[in-house]
Coordinates of C-alpha atoms in Angstrom, one line a residue:
M798 CA 0.0 0.0 0.0
Q799 CA 2.8 2.4 0.8
T800 CA 4.4 1.7 -2.6
A801 CA 1.2 2.5 -4.4
L802 CA 0.8 5.7 -2.4
T803 CA 4.3 6.7 -3.3
G804 CA 3.5 6.1 -7.0
F805 CA 0.3 8.1 -6.7
V806 CA 2.1 11.1 -5.2
T807 CA 4.8 10.9 -7.9
G808 CA 2.3 10.7 -10.7
L809 CA 0.2 13.5 -9.2
T810 CA 3.3 15.7 -9.1
L811 CA 4.0 15.1 -12.8
I812 CA 0.4 15.8 -13.9
T813 CA 0.1 19.1 -12.1
A814 CA 2.7 20.6 -14.5
I815 CA 1.0 22.9 -17.0
G816 CA 1.4 21.6 -20.5
A817 CA -0.2 21.6 -23.9
Q818 CA -2.2 18.5 -23.1
N819 CA -3.6 20.0 -19.9
A820 CA -4.4 23.3 -21.6
Y821 CA -6.3 21.5 -24.3
L822 CA -8.2 19.3 -21.8
L823 CA -9.1 22.4 -19.8
R824 CA -10.6 24.1 -22.9
L825 CA -12.7 21.0 -23.7
G826 CA -13.8 20.9 -20.0
L827 CA -14.9 24.5 -20.0
A828 CA -16.9 23.9 -23.2
R829 CA -18.2 20.5 -22.0
T830 CA -17.1 19.0 -25.3
H831 CA -16.1 15.3 -25.5
V832 CA -14.5 15.5 -22.0
V833 CA -15.0 11.8 -21.3
L834 CA -13.2 10.9 -24.5
A835 CA -10.3 13.2 -23.9
V836 CA -9.8 12.2 -20.2
A837 CA -10.0 8.5 -21.2
I838 CA -7.3 9.0 -23.9
C839 CA -5.0 10.9 -21.6
A840 CA -5.3 8.6 -18.6
A841 CA -5.1 5.4 -20.8
S842 CA -2.0 6.7 -22.6
D843 CA -0.3 7.5 -19.3
A844 CA -1.1 4.1 -18.0
L845 CA 0.1 2.4 -21.2
L846 CA 3.4 4.3 -21.3
M847 CA 4.0 3.9 -17.5
S848 CA 3.4 0.1 -17.9
L849 CA 5.8 -0.1 -20.8
G850 CA 8.4 1.8 -18.8
T851 CA 8.0 -0.6 -15.9
A852 CA 8.3 -3.5 -18.2
G853 CA 11.7 -2.2 -19.5
V854 CA 10.8 -0.6 -22.8
G855 CA 12.2 2.7 -21.5
A856 CA 15.7 1.3 -21.9
V857 CA 15.0 0.8 -25.6
V858 CA 13.9 4.5 -25.9
A859 CA 17.0 5.6 -24.0
A860 CA 19.2 3.7 -26.4
A861 CA 17.6 5.4 -29.5
P862 CA 17.7 9.2 -28.8
V863 CA 17.0 9.9 -32.5
V864 CA 13.4 8.8 -31.9
L865 CA 12.9 11.4 -29.3
E866 CA 14.6 14.0 -31.5
V867 CA 12.2 13.3 -34.4
V868 CA 9.2 13.5 -32.0
R869 CA 10.6 16.7 -30.6
W870 CA 10.6 18.6 -33.9
V871 CA 7.2 17.3 -35.0
G872 CA 5.9 18.3 -31.6
V873 CA 7.3 21.8 -32.0
A874 CA 5.7 22.2 -35.4
Y875 CA 2.3 21.0 -34.1
L876 CA 2.4 23.3 -31.1
V877 CA 3.1 26.3 -33.3
L878 CA 0.2 25.5 -35.6
F879 CA -2.1 25.0 -32.6
A880 CA -1.0 28.3 -31.1
L881 CA -1.8 30.1 -34.4
A882 CA -5.2 28.5 -34.4
S883 CA -5.8 29.7 -30.9
F884 CA -4.8 33.3 -31.8
R885 CA -7.2 33.1 -34.8
R886 CA -10.0 32.1 -32.5
A887 CA -9.2 34.9 -30.1
A888 CA -9.2 37.4 -32.9
R889 CA -12.6 36.3 -34.0
S890 CA -13.9 36.2 -30.4
E891 CA -15.2 32.7 -30.9
V892 CA -17.3 31.3 -28.0
L893 CA -17.3 27.5 -27.6
L894 CA -20.4 26.3 -25.8
P895 CA -22.0 22.9 -25.4
S896 CA -24.9 23.9 -27.7
E897 CA -22.7 25.1 -30.5
A898 CA -23.0 23.3 -33.8
T899 CA -19.5 24.2 -34.7
R900 CA -17.9 22.5 -31.7
P901 CA -15.1 20.0 -32.6
T902 CA -16.2 16.5 -33.6
A903 CA -15.2 13.4 -31.5
R904 CA -12.8 12.4 -34.3
R905 CA -11.1 15.8 -34.2
V906 CA -10.8 15.7 -30.4
L907 CA -9.5 12.2 -30.6
A908 CA -6.8 13.2 -33.1
T909 CA -5.8 16.4 -31.2
T910 CA -5.6 14.7 -27.8
L911 CA -3.5 11.9 -29.3
A912 CA -1.2 14.4 -30.9
F913 CA -0.7 16.4 -27.7
T914 CA 0.1 13.2 -25.9
Y915 CA 2.4 11.3 -28.3
L916 CA 4.0 14.3 -30.0
N917 CA 5.4 15.5 -26.7
P918 CA 8.8 13.8 -26.1
H919 CA 8.7 14.8 -22.5
V920 CA 5.8 12.4 -21.9
Y921 CA 8.2 9.6 -22.8
L922 CA 10.8 11.0 -20.4
D923 CA 8.2 11.3 -17.6
T924 CA 6.4 8.0 -18.1
L925 CA 8.6 5.5 -19.9
L926 CA 11.9 6.6 -18.3
L927 CA 11.2 8.3 -15.0
I928 CA 8.2 6.4 -13.8
G929 CA 9.6 3.1 -15.2
S930 CA 12.9 3.7 -13.5
L931 CA 11.4 4.6 -10.2
A932 CA 9.0 1.7 -10.3
N933 CA 11.8 -0.8 -10.9
Q934 CA 13.5 0.4 -7.8
H935 CA 10.7 -1.2 -5.8
G936 CA 11.5 -4.7 -7.0
D937 CA 8.5 -7.1 -6.7
E938 CA 6.2 -4.1 -5.8
R939 CA 7.1 -2.2 -9.0
W940 CA 3.6 -2.7 -10.4
L941 CA 2.0 -1.3 -7.3
F942 CA 4.0 1.8 -7.8
T943 CA 3.0 2.0 -11.4
T944 CA -0.7 1.4 -10.5
G945 CA -0.5 4.3 -8.1
A946 CA 1.1 6.6 -10.7
A947 CA -1.5 5.6 -13.3
T948 CA -4.3 6.2 -10.8
A949 CA -3.0 9.7 -10.1
S950 CA -3.1 10.4 -13.9
L951 CA -6.8 9.3 -14.0
V952 CA -7.7 11.4 -11.0
G953 CA -5.7 14.5 -12.2
F954 CA -7.1 14.4 -15.7
S955 CA -10.6 13.8 -14.4
A956 CA -10.4 16.7 -12.0
L957 CA -9.1 19.0 -14.7
G958 CA -11.6 18.0 -17.4
F959 CA -14.8 17.7 -15.2
G960 CA -13.8 20.3 -12.7
A961 CA -13.6 23.0 -15.3
R962 CA -17.4 22.7 -15.9
R963 CA -18.0 24.8 -12.7
L964 CA -16.6 27.7 -14.7
A965 CA -18.9 27.2 -17.7
P966 CA -21.3 30.1 -16.8
V967 CA -18.4 32.5 -17.0
M968 CA -17.3 31.1 -20.3
S969 CA -20.5 32.3 -22.1
R970 CA -18.7 35.7 -22.5
P971 CA -16.7 36.2 -25.7
A972 CA -14.1 38.3 -23.8
T973 CA -13.4 35.4 -21.5
W974 CA -12.7 33.0 -24.5
R975 CA -10.6 35.7 -26.1
V976 CA -8.4 35.8 -23.0
L977 CA -8.4 32.1 -22.7
D978 CA -7.5 31.4 -26.3
T979 CA -4.8 34.1 -26.3
A980 CA -3.3 32.6 -23.1
I981 CA -3.4 29.1 -24.6
G982 CA -1.7 30.3 -27.7
V983 CA 1.1 32.0 -25.7
L984 CA 1.5 28.9 -23.6
M985 CA 1.8 26.7 -26.7
L986 CA 4.4 29.0 -28.2
A987 CA 6.3 29.0 -24.9
I988 CA 6.3 25.2 -24.7
A989 CA 7.4 25.0 -28.4
W990 CA 10.2 27.4 -27.8
T991 CA 11.4 25.4 -24.7
L992 CA 11.0 22.2 -26.5
A993 CA 13.0 23.4 -29.6
G994 CA 15.9 24.6 -27.4
S995 CA 16.0 21.7 -25.0
R996 CA 18.3 18.8 -25.0
L997 CA 16.3 15.6 -24.4
T998 CA 18.4 13.2 -22.4
A999 CA 17.4 10.0 -20.9

């Protein structure tokens, strides 16, 4: 039980960091748009990658840094494009409400959430390498650690996605969405800049 709790706290620490994935999930949560789908993808992806890291796949990724390098630059390009789209929405003062016919389709949410998850090389460092490495320090209880970390991801993503609904009444104002989309655009560019200038080491 102690090992699982340690994994939970570790996982919760990682998920509280503000990133592109969290920002997108927050936007969906505020608009009440396919939140269950997005939360499920985020949590399941973390659980999968953490499990692979615990099983030893992280060592393979560490031995092939070129893979992370390719993912890094594809991720940078995607973040920049998403930032530009956010600025365009802000300029048009678009309001995204549950009743809107123009809200993103489930297929688009699926693709975007997967992109923010798997085109971020830091997710591999955090899950495959970091969680996998920490889990394996617990010997026979390594899977308890991983279960705790994966549970933290589920709790964190759920809190972010579903908790954002409490702010929905405020989000009916175009000015609020203008500020939000501008802030998300700036955040995406900042992450892209950091990602482009970082040296990803296992």
